[in-house]
Amino acid sequence: MAANKKLLMLPGDGIGPEVMGEVKRVIGWMDKRRTVSFDIQEELVGGSCYDANGVSITDETVADAMSVDAVLLGAVGGPKWDNVAREHRPEAGLLRLRKEMDLFANLRPALVFDALAEASSLKLDLVKGLDMLIIRELTSGVYFGQPRGIEELPDGSRRALDTQLYTDAEVQRVARVAFELARKRSNKVTSVEKANVMETGVFWRQEVTKVHEADYKDVELGHMYADNCAMQLVRYPKQFDVIVTDNLFGDILSDCAAMLTGSLGMLPSASLGAPDESGRRKAMYEPVHGSAPDIAGQEKANPLAMILSYAMMLRYSFDLDEDADLVEAAVKNVLASGLRTGDIMQPGMTAVSTEAMGKAVTAELDKLAA
Ligand code: NAD
């Protein structure tokens, strides 16, 4: 048995605890059947934490998140907390966690399972077999740059200002993440900016190229303007392996790529921080979807995005590629067998509950490991 890995579980609100329950089922299976086991600590975050503690995350939980090997988060929020003061809103806990852990690289895979390829808004042959990864810089750029604001001018007119600002270190560290991950995939990075019209675009391209020349010449590097990238994503998405881009373009392009795959309930994500002396990165894994209050407590939630987020954790925080492959293969087979939660239901398929979907994944793991 490998040494125990420390895992902080934050199920959160709404369907968060329901989908996390199915990850626990998969972890239980792995504990019993495979070589890896986790020391799991579970805490409150979001509205449930506010109800218990008057804050959406406690200082102790933030400290725990900083010290564990990985954080797994469900989702936060819901109408129950709509009138809570802004600083105590469920989302504030999540933002604090991301900020204090300095999670600067957001990873959003767009992976199309064959069985769901028809759910995409694009033609089947364009998306079948699609497997790409968008890496978005998450802690800098125009969403954070100063100065910013709306001001009145002496002549009575008004103007608004945001600042797109990047340092060389900020670009270089996210470029490194892209190159490292490309090496684990198809070894190709497309760096995306607007070097034709923005100084920060010229700078982004220079810094990514610098890192490439110095340490990653074995990885294929291409550059693309963001507007062209948006077009290429819907024209021929399979040309991409890893895309690395800034906070603003990444926000837009990752949502666009997400829709290629069909459903929110299928989309995992990871956010990574800088490596420490031992090479360990702070990391948080969470599904892209929210707390889905409209279906919470009804056993209707699709747990696969959460289970796939767990698979990303195995791959990126623990280098357990074989176990991650196994979980992903189990998900693929369950979908191929025709089981569907409501969000991905198609004619002729079998409707199942959250729990039944999780149980089907572990049953498939049994078969795959037999
Ligand atoms: P949402 O993602 O929660 O739901 C959007 C729609 O998709 C809903 O109809 C929902 O039923 C459906 N859906 C989402 N996940 C699903 C799943 N796993 N299985 C089946 N169907 C699923 O987004 P929203 O409705 O805009 O937001 C609801 C709450 O979640 C809000 O309070 C919002 O602030 C919060 N939110 C949290 C996060 C997060 O925790 N990271 C992200 C987005 C939204």
mmCIF file of C-alpha atoms and ligand atoms in Angstrom:
data_model
loop_
_atom_site.group_PDB
_atom_site.id
_atom_site.type_symbol
_atom_site.label_atom_id
_atom_site.label_comp_id
_atom_site.label_asym_id
_atom_site.label_seq_id
_atom_site.Cartn_x
_atom_site.Cartn_y
_atom_site.Cartn_z
ATOM 1 C CA MET A 1 0.000 0.000 0.000
ATOM 2 C CA ALA A 2 1.405 3.408 -0.980
ATOM 3 C CA ALA A 3 1.860 6.011 1.770
ATOM 4 C CA ASN A 4 -1.378 7.758 2.628
ATOM 5 C CA LYS A 5 -2.239 10.926 0.761
ATOM 6 C CA LYS A 6 -3.995 13.718 2.617
ATOM 7 C CA LEU A 7 -7.259 14.804 1.096
ATOM 8 C CA LEU A 8 -9.614 17.567 2.204
ATOM 9 C CA MET A 9 -13.192 17.019 1.095
ATOM 10 C CA LEU A 10 -15.530 19.999 0.924
ATOM 11 C CA PRO A 11 -18.931 18.807 -0.336
ATOM 12 C CA GLY A 12 -20.588 22.239 0.011
ATOM 13 C CA ASP A 13 -24.247 22.919 -0.758
ATOM 14 C CA GLY A 14 -27.132 21.687 -2.917
ATOM 15 C CA ILE A 15 -26.113 18.701 -5.023
ATOM 16 C CA GLY A 16 -22.495 19.041 -3.769
ATOM 17 C CA PRO A 17 -22.902 16.461 -0.963
ATOM 18 C CA GLU A 18 -24.880 14.145 -3.284
ATOM 19 C CA VAL A 19 -22.230 14.006 -6.004
ATOM 20 C CA MET A 20 -19.433 13.866 -3.409
ATOM 21 C CA GLY A 21 -21.178 10.821 -1.936
ATOM 22 C CA GLU A 22 -20.560 8.978 -5.183
ATOM 23 C CA VAL A 23 -16.868 9.949 -5.157
ATOM 24 C CA LYS A 24 -16.709 8.475 -1.645
ATOM 25 C CA ARG A 25 -18.114 5.274 -3.105
ATOM 26 C CA VAL A 26 -15.311 5.211 -5.723
ATOM 27 C CA ILE A 27 -12.701 6.014 -3.055
ATOM 28 C CA GLY A 28 -14.086 3.162 -0.947
ATOM 29 C CA TRP A 29 -13.664 0.839 -3.899
ATOM 30 C CA MET A 30 -10.078 2.002 -4.448
ATOM 31 C CA ASP A 31 -9.305 1.605 -0.744
ATOM 32 C CA LYS A 32 -10.377 -2.003 -0.869
ATOM 33 C CA ARG A 33 -9.170 -3.053 -4.277
ATOM 34 C CA ARG A 34 -6.221 -0.957 -5.323
ATOM 35 C CA THR A 35 -2.892 0.299 -4.070
ATOM 36 C CA VAL A 36 -3.787 3.802 -2.994
ATOM 37 C CA SER A 37 -5.536 5.026 0.091
ATOM 38 C CA PHE A 38 -6.337 8.485 1.424
ATOM 39 C CA ASP A 39 -6.462 10.173 4.808
ATOM 40 C CA ILE A 40 -9.725 12.022 4.328
ATOM 41 C CA GLN A 41 -10.837 15.027 6.290
ATOM 42 C CA GLU A 42 -14.248 16.523 5.591
ATOM 43 C CA GLU A 43 -15.309 20.113 6.341
ATOM 44 C CA LEU A 44 -18.074 22.570 5.570
ATOM 45 C CA VAL A 45 -17.854 25.302 2.951
ATOM 46 C CA GLY A 46 -20.349 27.745 1.454
ATOM 47 C CA GLY A 47 -23.884 28.161 2.763
ATOM 48 C CA SER A 48 -23.714 25.078 4.960
ATOM 49 C CA CYS A 49 -20.637 26.527 6.678
ATOM 50 C CA TYR A 50 -22.365 29.892 7.057
ATOM 51 C CA ASP A 51 -25.334 28.195 8.760
ATOM 52 C CA ALA A 52 -23.025 26.404 11.197
ATOM 53 C CA ASN A 53 -20.337 29.036 11.780
ATOM 54 C CA GLY A 54 -21.563 32.413 10.496
ATOM 55 C CA VAL A 55 -18.816 32.464 7.813
ATOM 56 C CA SER A 56 -18.644 30.677 4.459
ATOM 57 C CA ILE A 57 -15.273 29.120 5.285
ATOM 58 C CA THR A 58 -13.417 28.977 8.596
ATOM 59 C CA ASP A 59 -9.750 29.949 9.106
ATOM 60 C CA GLU A 60 -9.094 26.353 10.216
ATOM 61 C CA THR A 61 -10.447 24.950 6.948
ATOM 62 C CA VAL A 62 -8.342 27.388 4.922
ATOM 63 C CA ALA A 63 -5.273 26.308 6.932
ATOM 64 C CA ASP A 64 -6.144 22.650 6.310
ATOM 65 C CA ALA A 65 -6.512 23.308 2.567
ATOM 66 C CA MET A 66 -3.004 24.780 2.547
ATOM 67 C CA SER A 67 -1.482 21.727 4.202
ATOM 68 C CA VAL A 68 -3.179 18.749 2.489
ATOM 69 C CA ASP A 69 -2.087 17.159 -0.796
ATOM 70 C CA ALA A 70 -5.342 18.012 -2.577
ATOM 71 C CA VAL A 71 -8.765 19.558 -2.018
ATOM 72 C CA LEU A 72 -11.912 18.063 -3.559
ATOM 73 C CA LEU A 73 -14.832 20.491 -3.682
ATOM 74 C CA GLY A 74 -18.469 19.819 -4.617
ATOM 75 C CA ALA A 75 -20.335 23.083 -5.193
ATOM 76 C CA VAL A 76 -21.520 26.063 -3.163
ATOM 77 C CA GLY A 77 -24.490 28.420 -3.177
ATOM 78 C CA GLY A 78 -28.245 28.496 -3.361
ATOM 79 C CA PRO A 79 -31.242 30.816 -2.974
ATOM 80 C CA LYS A 80 -31.334 30.226 0.795
ATOM 81 C CA TRP A 81 -28.297 32.520 1.138
ATOM 82 C CA ASP A 82 -29.297 35.184 -1.415
ATOM 83 C CA ASN A 83 -29.761 37.822 1.285
ATOM 84 C CA VAL A 84 -26.609 37.102 3.262
ATOM 85 C CA ALA A 85 -24.019 39.954 3.333
ATOM 86 C CA ARG A 86 -21.667 39.772 0.333
ATOM 87 C CA GLU A 87 -18.573 38.890 2.398
ATOM 88 C CA HIS A 88 -20.378 35.874 3.871
ATOM 89 C CA ARG A 89 -22.002 34.627 0.672
ATOM 90 C CA PRO A 90 -21.281 30.961 -0.141
ATOM 91 C CA GLU A 91 -19.140 32.002 -3.143
ATOM 92 C CA ALA A 92 -16.931 34.156 -0.888
ATOM 93 C CA GLY A 93 -15.620 31.001 0.825
ATOM 94 C CA LEU A 94 -14.652 29.500 -2.488
ATOM 95 C CA LEU A 95 -12.982 32.697 -3.696
ATOM 96 C CA ARG A 96 -11.009 32.979 -0.465
ATOM 97 C CA LEU A 97 -9.797 29.427 -0.835
ATOM 98 C CA ARG A 98 -8.684 29.982 -4.442
ATOM 99 C CA LYS A 99 -6.934 33.219 -3.506
ATOM 100 C CA GLU A 100 -5.112 31.986 -0.407
ATOM 101 C CA MET A 101 -3.987 28.796 -2.140
ATOM 102 C CA ASP A 102 -2.825 30.988 -5.061
ATOM 103 C CA LEU A 103 -4.351 28.633 -7.615
ATOM 104 C CA PHE A 104 -3.143 30.355 -10.760
ATOM 105 C CA ALA A 105 -3.660 27.598 -13.334
ATOM 106 C CA ASN A 106 -7.192 26.480 -14.084
ATOM 107 C CA LEU A 107 -7.447 23.245 -16.066
ATOM 108 C CA ARG A 108 -10.627 22.522 -17.988
ATOM 109 C CA PRO A 109 -10.589 19.382 -20.111
ATOM 110 C CA ALA A 110 -13.051 19.045 -22.987
ATOM 111 C CA LEU A 111 -13.389 15.313 -23.361
ATOM 112 C CA VAL A 112 -16.140 13.846 -25.476
ATOM 113 C CA PHE A 113 -17.241 10.328 -24.607
ATOM 114 C CA ASP A 114 -18.322 8.430 -27.717
ATOM 115 C CA ALA A 115 -21.675 7.566 -26.159
ATOM 116 C CA LEU A 116 -22.457 11.270 -25.666
ATOM 117 C CA ALA A 117 -20.988 12.664 -28.879
ATOM 118 C CA GLU A 118 -24.466 13.185 -30.275
ATOM 119 C CA ALA A 119 -25.345 15.529 -27.387
ATOM 120 C CA SER A 120 -22.843 18.084 -28.689
ATOM 121 C CA SER A 121 -24.097 21.097 -30.608
ATOM 122 C CA LEU A 122 -21.492 20.299 -33.273
ATOM 123 C CA LYS A 123 -21.625 17.538 -35.870
ATOM 124 C CA LEU A 124 -20.707 14.074 -34.623
ATOM 125 C CA ASP A 125 -17.526 13.662 -36.688
ATOM 126 C CA LEU A 126 -16.151 16.999 -35.426
ATOM 127 C CA VAL A 127 -16.351 16.045 -31.746
ATOM 128 C CA LYS A 128 -16.142 12.240 -31.636
ATOM 129 C CA GLY A 129 -12.907 11.355 -29.846
ATOM 130 C CA LEU A 130 -12.228 14.970 -28.838
ATOM 131 C CA ASP A 131 -9.798 15.244 -25.920
ATOM 132 C CA MET A 132 -8.334 18.669 -25.266
ATOM 133 C CA LEU A 133 -7.299 20.692 -22.230
ATOM 134 C CA ILE A 134 -7.656 24.440 -21.753
ATOM 135 C CA ILE A 135 -5.367 26.038 -19.193
ATOM 136 C CA ARG A 136 -6.547 29.450 -18.081
ATOM 137 C CA GLU A 137 -4.421 31.841 -16.013
ATOM 138 C CA LEU A 138 -6.667 32.459 -13.018
ATOM 139 C CA THR A 139 -5.202 34.996 -10.610
ATOM 140 C CA SER A 140 -4.045 37.940 -12.730
ATOM 141 C CA GLY A 141 -4.836 39.813 -15.945
ATOM 142 C CA VAL A 142 -7.667 42.209 -16.604
ATOM 143 C CA TYR A 143 -9.958 40.871 -13.837
ATOM 144 C CA PHE A 144 -7.450 41.989 -11.197
ATOM 145 C CA GLY A 145 -5.238 44.690 -12.815
ATOM 146 C CA GLN A 146 -5.118 48.186 -11.279
ATOM 147 C CA PRO A 147 -6.133 50.913 -11.931
ATOM 148 C CA ARG A 148 -9.747 50.086 -12.611
ATOM 149 C CA GLY A 149 -13.023 51.907 -12.120
ATOM 150 C CA ILE A 150 -15.697 54.159 -13.522
ATOM 151 C CA GLU A 151 -15.046 57.886 -13.280
ATOM 152 C CA GLU A 152 -16.631 61.202 -14.119
ATOM 153 C CA LEU A 153 -14.539 63.626 -16.173
ATOM 154 C CA PRO A 154 -14.410 67.433 -15.688
ATOM 155 C CA ASP A 155 -16.699 67.936 -18.709
ATOM 156 C CA GLY A 156 -19.370 65.745 -17.062
ATOM 157 C CA SER A 157 -18.871 62.751 -19.343
ATOM 158 C CA ARG A 158 -17.948 59.384 -17.805
ATOM 159 C CA ARG A 159 -15.381 56.737 -18.635
ATOM 160 C CA ALA A 160 -14.548 53.215 -17.455
ATOM 161 C CA LEU A 161 -11.185 51.553 -17.147
ATOM 162 C CA ASP A 162 -9.812 48.031 -16.605
ATOM 163 C CA THR A 163 -6.123 47.175 -16.744
ATOM 164 C CA GLN A 164 -4.771 44.085 -18.443
ATOM 165 C CA LEU A 165 -1.520 43.468 -16.621
ATOM 166 C CA TYR A 166 0.850 40.491 -16.514
ATOM 167 C CA THR A 167 4.358 40.073 -15.098
ATOM 168 C CA ASP A 168 6.929 37.783 -16.707
ATOM 169 C CA ALA A 169 6.756 35.410 -13.719
ATOM 170 C CA GLU A 170 2.969 35.116 -14.012
ATOM 171 C CA VAL A 171 3.091 34.181 -17.684
ATOM 172 C CA GLN A 172 6.055 31.868 -17.282
ATOM 173 C CA ARG A 173 4.579 29.824 -14.448
ATOM 174 C CA VAL A 174 1.338 29.088 -16.274
ATOM 175 C CA ALA A 175 3.290 28.315 -19.469
ATOM 176 C CA ARG A 176 5.316 25.771 -17.503
ATOM 177 C CA VAL A 177 2.140 24.053 -16.323
ATOM 178 C CA ALA A 178 0.984 23.841 -19.956
ATOM 179 C CA PHE A 179 4.248 22.339 -21.194
ATOM 180 C CA GLU A 180 4.464 19.862 -18.297
ATOM 181 C CA LEU A 181 0.908 18.646 -18.893
ATOM 182 C CA ALA A 182 1.351 18.475 -22.668
ATOM 183 C CA ARG A 183 4.209 16.046 -22.047
ATOM 184 C CA LYS A 184 1.706 13.744 -20.329
ATOM 185 C CA ARG A 185 -0.685 14.055 -23.295
ATOM 186 C CA SER A 186 -0.036 14.597 -27.031
ATOM 187 C CA ASN A 187 2.917 16.963 -26.500
ATOM 188 C CA LYS A 188 1.423 19.987 -28.231
ATOM 189 C CA VAL A 189 0.710 23.460 -26.784
ATOM 190 C CA THR A 190 -1.192 26.296 -28.474
ATOM 191 C CA SER A 191 -0.596 29.624 -26.740
ATOM 192 C CA VAL A 192 -3.452 32.064 -27.292
ATOM 193 C CA GLU A 193 -3.421 35.904 -27.082
ATOM 194 C CA LYS A 194 -4.005 39.002 -29.203
ATOM 195 C CA ALA A 195 -0.423 39.933 -30.064
ATOM 196 C CA ASN A 196 -1.714 41.721 -33.164
ATOM 197 C CA VAL A 197 -3.453 44.437 -31.121
ATOM 198 C CA MET A 198 -2.355 44.196 -27.462
ATOM 199 C CA GLU A 199 1.001 44.846 -25.796
ATOM 200 C CA THR A 200 0.205 42.184 -23.212
ATOM 201 C CA GLY A 201 -0.357 39.824 -26.159
ATOM 202 C CA VAL A 202 3.119 40.536 -27.559
ATOM 203 C CA PHE A 203 4.546 40.092 -24.062
ATOM 204 C CA TRP A 204 2.608 36.848 -23.455
ATOM 205 C CA ARG A 205 3.962 35.383 -26.687
ATOM 206 C CA GLN A 206 7.545 36.443 -25.833
ATOM 207 C CA GLU A 207 7.457 34.939 -22.348
ATOM 208 C CA VAL A 208 5.858 31.644 -23.432
ATOM 209 C CA THR A 209 8.473 31.352 -26.199
ATOM 210 C CA LYS A 210 11.264 32.043 -23.673
ATOM 211 C CA VAL A 211 10.120 29.198 -21.405
ATOM 212 C CA HIS A 212 9.746 26.902 -24.402
ATOM 213 C CA GLU A 213 13.257 27.639 -25.727
ATOM 214 C CA ALA A 214 14.812 27.198 -22.303
ATOM 215 C CA ASP A 215 13.191 24.011 -21.051
ATOM 216 C CA TYR A 216 10.549 22.461 -23.302
ATOM 217 C CA LYS A 217 11.900 22.264 -26.847
ATOM 218 C CA ASP A 218 10.608 18.692 -27.074
ATOM 219 C CA VAL A 219 7.004 20.009 -26.890
ATOM 220 C CA GLU A 220 5.427 21.363 -30.079
ATOM 221 C CA LEU A 221 4.444 25.037 -29.570
ATOM 222 C CA GLY A 222 2.093 27.095 -31.748
ATOM 223 C CA HIS A 223 0.650 30.589 -31.262
ATOM 224 C CA MET A 224 -2.849 31.679 -32.170
ATOM 225 C CA TYR A 225 -4.889 34.876 -31.863
ATOM 226 C CA ALA A 226 -7.828 34.499 -29.482
ATOM 227 C CA ASP A 227 -10.476 35.378 -32.068
ATOM 228 C CA ASN A 228 -9.106 32.775 -34.474
ATOM 229 C CA CYS A 229 -8.988 30.259 -31.603
ATOM 230 C CA ALA A 230 -12.692 30.794 -30.886
ATOM 231 C CA MET A 231 -13.405 30.116 -34.549
ATOM 232 C CA GLN A 232 -11.122 27.076 -34.711
ATOM 233 C CA LEU A 233 -12.769 25.591 -31.589
ATOM 234 C CA VAL A 234 -16.061 25.269 -33.421
ATOM 235 C CA ARG A 235 -14.545 24.624 -36.874
ATOM 236 C CA TYR A 236 -12.111 21.803 -36.059
ATOM 237 C CA PRO A 237 -11.574 21.332 -32.300
ATOM 238 C CA LYS A 238 -9.554 18.136 -32.679
ATOM 239 C CA GLN A 239 -6.549 20.168 -33.892
ATOM 240 C CA PHE A 240 -5.889 21.148 -30.246
ATOM 241 C CA ASP A 241 -4.163 19.255 -27.448
ATOM 242 C CA VAL A 242 -3.318 21.842 -24.728
ATOM 243 C CA ILE A 243 -4.354 25.499 -25.029
ATOM 244 C CA VAL A 244 -2.790 28.006 -22.623
ATOM 245 C CA THR A 245 -4.208 31.485 -22.359
ATOM 246 C CA ASP A 246 -4.838 34.441 -20.060
ATOM 247 C CA ASN A 247 -7.665 34.965 -17.594
ATOM 248 C CA LEU A 248 -10.095 36.815 -19.892
ATOM 249 C CA PHE A 249 -9.629 34.757 -23.055
ATOM 250 C CA GLY A 250 -9.543 31.572 -20.972
ATOM 251 C CA ASP A 251 -12.862 32.440 -19.357
ATOM 252 C CA ILE A 252 -14.524 32.698 -22.754
ATOM 253 C CA LEU A 253 -12.725 29.928 -24.630
ATOM 254 C CA SER A 254 -13.133 27.330 -21.866
ATOM 255 C CA ASP A 255 -16.909 27.868 -21.788
ATOM 256 C CA CYS A 256 -16.999 27.566 -25.559
ATOM 257 C CA ALA A 257 -14.979 24.315 -25.441
ATOM 258 C CA ALA A 258 -17.197 23.017 -22.621
ATOM 259 C CA MET A 259 -20.265 23.192 -24.811
ATOM 260 C CA LEU A 260 -18.596 20.937 -27.364
ATOM 261 C CA THR A 261 -19.017 18.135 -24.844
ATOM 262 C CA GLY A 262 -22.763 18.500 -24.295
ATOM 263 C CA SER A 263 -23.521 18.708 -20.572
ATOM 264 C CA LEU A 264 -22.485 20.599 -17.461
ATOM 265 C CA GLY A 265 -22.911 17.416 -15.429
ATOM 266 C CA MET A 266 -19.972 15.853 -17.273
ATOM 267 C CA LEU A 267 -17.345 18.596 -16.872
ATOM 268 C CA PRO A 268 -14.515 18.313 -14.330
ATOM 269 C CA SER A 269 -11.874 20.940 -13.529
ATOM 270 C CA ALA A 270 -8.669 21.423 -11.586
ATOM 271 C CA SER A 271 -6.922 24.506 -10.230
ATOM 272 C CA LEU A 272 -3.220 24.297 -9.454
ATOM 273 C CA GLY A 273 -0.796 26.504 -7.515
ATOM 274 C CA ALA A 274 2.982 26.804 -7.549
ATOM 275 C CA PRO A 275 5.109 23.772 -6.652
ATOM 276 C CA ASP A 276 6.905 23.781 -3.266
ATOM 277 C CA GLU A 277 10.496 22.548 -2.729
ATOM 278 C CA SER A 278 9.353 18.936 -2.980
ATOM 279 C CA GLY A 279 7.533 19.611 -6.265
ATOM 280 C CA ARG A 280 4.085 19.314 -4.647
ATOM 281 C CA ARG A 281 1.525 21.792 -5.975
ATOM 282 C CA LYS A 282 -1.439 23.102 -3.998
ATOM 283 C CA ALA A 283 -4.469 21.868 -5.871
ATOM 284 C CA MET A 284 -8.243 21.948 -5.854
ATOM 285 C CA TYR A 285 -10.496 19.732 -7.964
ATOM 286 C CA GLU A 286 -14.156 20.520 -8.578
ATOM 287 C CA PRO A 287 -16.870 19.989 -11.154
ATOM 288 C CA VAL A 288 -17.622 22.979 -13.388
ATOM 289 C CA HIS A 289 -21.310 22.938 -12.450
ATOM 290 C CA GLY A 290 -22.839 24.740 -9.485
ATOM 291 C CA SER A 291 -25.031 23.523 -6.638
ATOM 292 C CA ALA A 292 -28.106 23.050 -8.904
ATOM 293 C CA PRO A 293 -30.721 23.997 -6.258
ATOM 294 C CA ASP A 294 -33.495 23.103 -8.725
ATOM 295 C CA ILE A 295 -32.679 19.388 -8.445
ATOM 296 C CA ALA A 296 -30.935 19.215 -5.044
ATOM 297 C CA GLY A 297 -32.082 16.447 -2.714
ATOM 298 C CA GLN A 298 -33.918 14.608 -5.475
ATOM 299 C CA GLU A 299 -31.285 12.046 -6.482
ATOM 300 C CA LYS A 300 -31.263 13.568 -9.972
ATOM 301 C CA ALA A 301 -27.740 15.013 -10.062
ATOM 302 C CA ASN A 302 -25.197 13.579 -12.462
ATOM 303 C CA PRO A 303 -22.185 12.580 -10.315
ATOM 304 C CA LEU A 304 -19.851 12.005 -13.270
ATOM 305 C CA ALA A 305 -18.303 15.517 -13.373
ATOM 306 C CA MET A 306 -17.411 15.073 -9.683
ATOM 307 C CA ILE A 307 -16.054 11.555 -10.269
ATOM 308 C CA LEU A 308 -14.029 12.811 -13.251
ATOM 309 C CA SER A 309 -12.675 15.653 -11.065
ATOM 310 C CA TYR A 310 -11.484 12.954 -8.664
ATOM 311 C CA ALA A 311 -9.805 11.171 -11.611
ATOM 312 C CA MET A 312 -8.025 14.446 -12.456
ATOM 313 C CA MET A 313 -6.803 14.584 -8.866
ATOM 314 C CA LEU A 314 -5.352 11.085 -9.157
ATOM 315 C CA ARG A 315 -3.570 12.102 -12.366
ATOM 316 C CA TYR A 316 -2.330 15.598 -11.588
ATOM 317 C CA SER A 317 -1.714 15.629 -7.828
ATOM 318 C CA PHE A 318 -0.605 12.032 -7.323
ATOM 319 C CA ASP A 319 0.737 10.855 -10.702
ATOM 320 C CA LEU A 320 -1.602 7.862 -10.431
ATOM 321 C CA ASP A 321 -2.236 7.746 -14.170
ATOM 322 C CA GLU A 322 -3.237 4.094 -14.169
ATOM 323 C CA ASP A 323 -5.919 4.615 -11.536
ATOM 324 C CA ALA A 324 -7.156 7.766 -13.290
ATOM 325 C CA ASP A 325 -7.367 5.832 -16.570
ATOM 326 C CA LEU A 326 -9.331 3.128 -14.794
ATOM 327 C CA VAL A 327 -11.915 5.547 -13.374
ATOM 328 C CA GLU A 328 -12.288 7.274 -16.756
ATOM 329 C CA ALA A 329 -12.680 3.927 -18.513
ATOM 330 C CA ALA A 330 -15.377 2.924 -16.006
ATOM 331 C CA VAL A 331 -17.285 6.163 -16.718
ATOM 332 C CA LYS A 332 -16.931 5.581 -20.444
ATOM 333 C CA ASN A 333 -18.280 2.028 -20.182
ATOM 334 C CA VAL A 334 -21.205 3.039 -17.974
ATOM 335 C CA LEU A 335 -22.229 5.624 -20.572
ATOM 336 C CA ALA A 336 -21.790 3.099 -23.359
ATOM 337 C CA SER A 337 -24.091 0.714 -21.460
ATOM 338 C CA GLY A 338 -26.885 3.277 -21.850
ATOM 339 C CA LEU A 339 -27.311 4.525 -18.264
ATOM 340 C CA ARG A 340 -28.165 8.211 -18.055
ATOM 341 C CA THR A 341 -29.042 10.789 -15.415
ATOM 342 C CA GLY A 342 -31.701 13.293 -16.512
ATOM 343 C CA ASP A 343 -29.288 15.956 -17.790
ATOM 344 C CA ILE A 344 -27.772 13.617 -20.406
ATOM 345 C CA MET A 345 -30.873 11.528 -21.115
ATOM 346 C CA GLN A 346 -31.349 10.445 -24.723
ATOM 347 C CA PRO A 347 -34.137 8.432 -26.390
ATOM 348 C CA GLY A 348 -33.823 4.696 -25.794
ATOM 349 C CA MET A 349 -31.470 5.048 -22.804
ATOM 350 C CA THR A 350 -32.110 4.013 -19.192
ATOM 351 C CA ALA A 351 -32.787 6.782 -16.641
ATOM 352 C CA VAL A 352 -30.936 6.307 -13.342
ATOM 353 C CA SER A 353 -30.526 8.173 -10.043
ATOM 354 C CA THR A 354 -27.337 9.763 -8.713
ATOM 355 C CA GLU A 355 -26.688 6.775 -6.485
ATOM 356 C CA ALA A 356 -27.407 4.224 -9.235
ATOM 357 C CA MET A 357 -24.946 6.010 -11.508
ATOM 358 C CA GLY A 358 -22.243 5.900 -8.802
ATOM 359 C CA LYS A 359 -22.932 2.226 -8.130
ATOM 360 C CA ALA A 360 -22.715 1.493 -11.856
ATOM 361 C CA VAL A 361 -19.263 3.112 -11.921
ATOM 362 C CA THR A 362 -17.962 0.910 -9.098
ATOM 363 C CA ALA A 363 -19.564 -2.190 -10.679
ATOM 364 C CA GLU A 364 -17.721 -1.310 -13.891
ATOM 365 C CA LEU A 365 -14.500 -0.843 -11.899
ATOM 366 C CA ASP A 366 -15.032 -4.369 -10.562
ATOM 367 C CA LYS A 367 -15.219 -5.693 -14.126
ATOM 368 C CA LEU A 368 -12.243 -3.709 -15.363
ATOM 369 C CA ALA A 369 -10.064 -4.814 -12.450
ATOM 370 C CA ALA A 370 -11.129 -8.458 -12.583
HETATM 371 P P1 NAD B 1 -25.760 25.233 -11.885
HETATM 372 O O1 NAD B 1 -24.541 24.703 -12.555
HETATM 373 O O2 NAD B 1 -25.901 24.922 -10.453
HETATM 374 O O3 NAD B 1 -27.060 24.702 -12.656
HETATM 375 C C1 NAD B 1 -27.356 25.029 -14.004
HETATM 376 C C2 NAD B 1 -28.338 23.974 -14.576
HETATM 377 O O4 NAD B 1 -27.620 22.761 -14.820
HETATM 378 C C3 NAD B 1 -29.467 23.623 -13.616
HETATM 379 O O5 NAD B 1 -30.639 23.386 -14.353
HETATM 380 C C4 NAD B 1 -29.007 22.346 -12.945
HETATM 381 O O6 NAD B 1 -30.056 21.503 -12.531
HETATM 382 C C5 NAD B 1 -28.179 21.705 -14.053
HETATM 383 N N1 NAD B 1 -27.053 20.922 -13.484
HETATM 384 C C6 NAD B 1 -25.919 21.412 -12.960
HETATM 385 N N2 NAD B 1 -25.135 20.430 -12.522
HETATM 386 C C7 NAD B 1 -25.798 19.286 -12.761
HETATM 387 C C8 NAD B 1 -25.510 17.920 -12.516
HETATM 388 N N3 NAD B 1 -24.370 17.507 -11.940
HETATM 389 N N4 NAD B 1 -26.425 17.007 -12.893
HETATM 390 C C9 NAD B 1 -27.579 17.355 -13.479
HETATM 391 N N5 NAD B 1 -27.897 18.642 -13.753
HETATM 392 C C10 NAD B 1 -27.025 19.590 -13.388
HETATM 393 O O7 NAD B 1 -25.746 26.810 -12.124
HETATM 394 P P2 NAD B 1 -26.771 27.927 -11.561
HETATM 395 O O8 NAD B 1 -28.160 27.403 -11.545
HETATM 396 O O9 NAD B 1 -26.441 29.147 -12.334
HETATM 397 O O10 NAD B 1 -26.303 28.208 -10.068
HETATM 398 C C11 NAD B 1 -26.893 27.571 -8.915
HETATM 399 C C12 NAD B 1 -26.067 27.949 -7.693
HETATM 400 O O11 NAD B 1 -24.755 27.406 -7.825
HETATM 401 C C13 NAD B 1 -25.887 29.453 -7.508
HETATM 402 O O12 NAD B 1 -25.980 29.745 -6.137
HETATM 403 C C14 NAD B 1 -24.505 29.724 -8.043
HETATM 404 O O13 NAD B 1 -23.911 30.842 -7.448
HETATM 405 C C15 NAD B 1 -23.796 28.452 -7.645
HETATM 406 N N6 NAD B 1 -22.609 28.117 -8.458
HETATM 407 C C16 NAD B 1 -21.574 27.562 -7.789
HETATM 408 C C17 NAD B 1 -20.456 27.166 -8.484
HETATM 409 C C18 NAD B 1 -19.353 26.488 -7.706
HETATM 410 O O14 NAD B 1 -19.560 26.092 -6.592
HETATM 411 N N7 NAD B 1 -18.167 26.352 -8.270
HETATM 412 C C19 NAD B 1 -20.387 27.292 -9.875
HETATM 413 C C20 NAD B 1 -21.499 27.829 -10.543
HETATM 414 C C21 NAD B 1 -22.607 28.241 -9.815
#
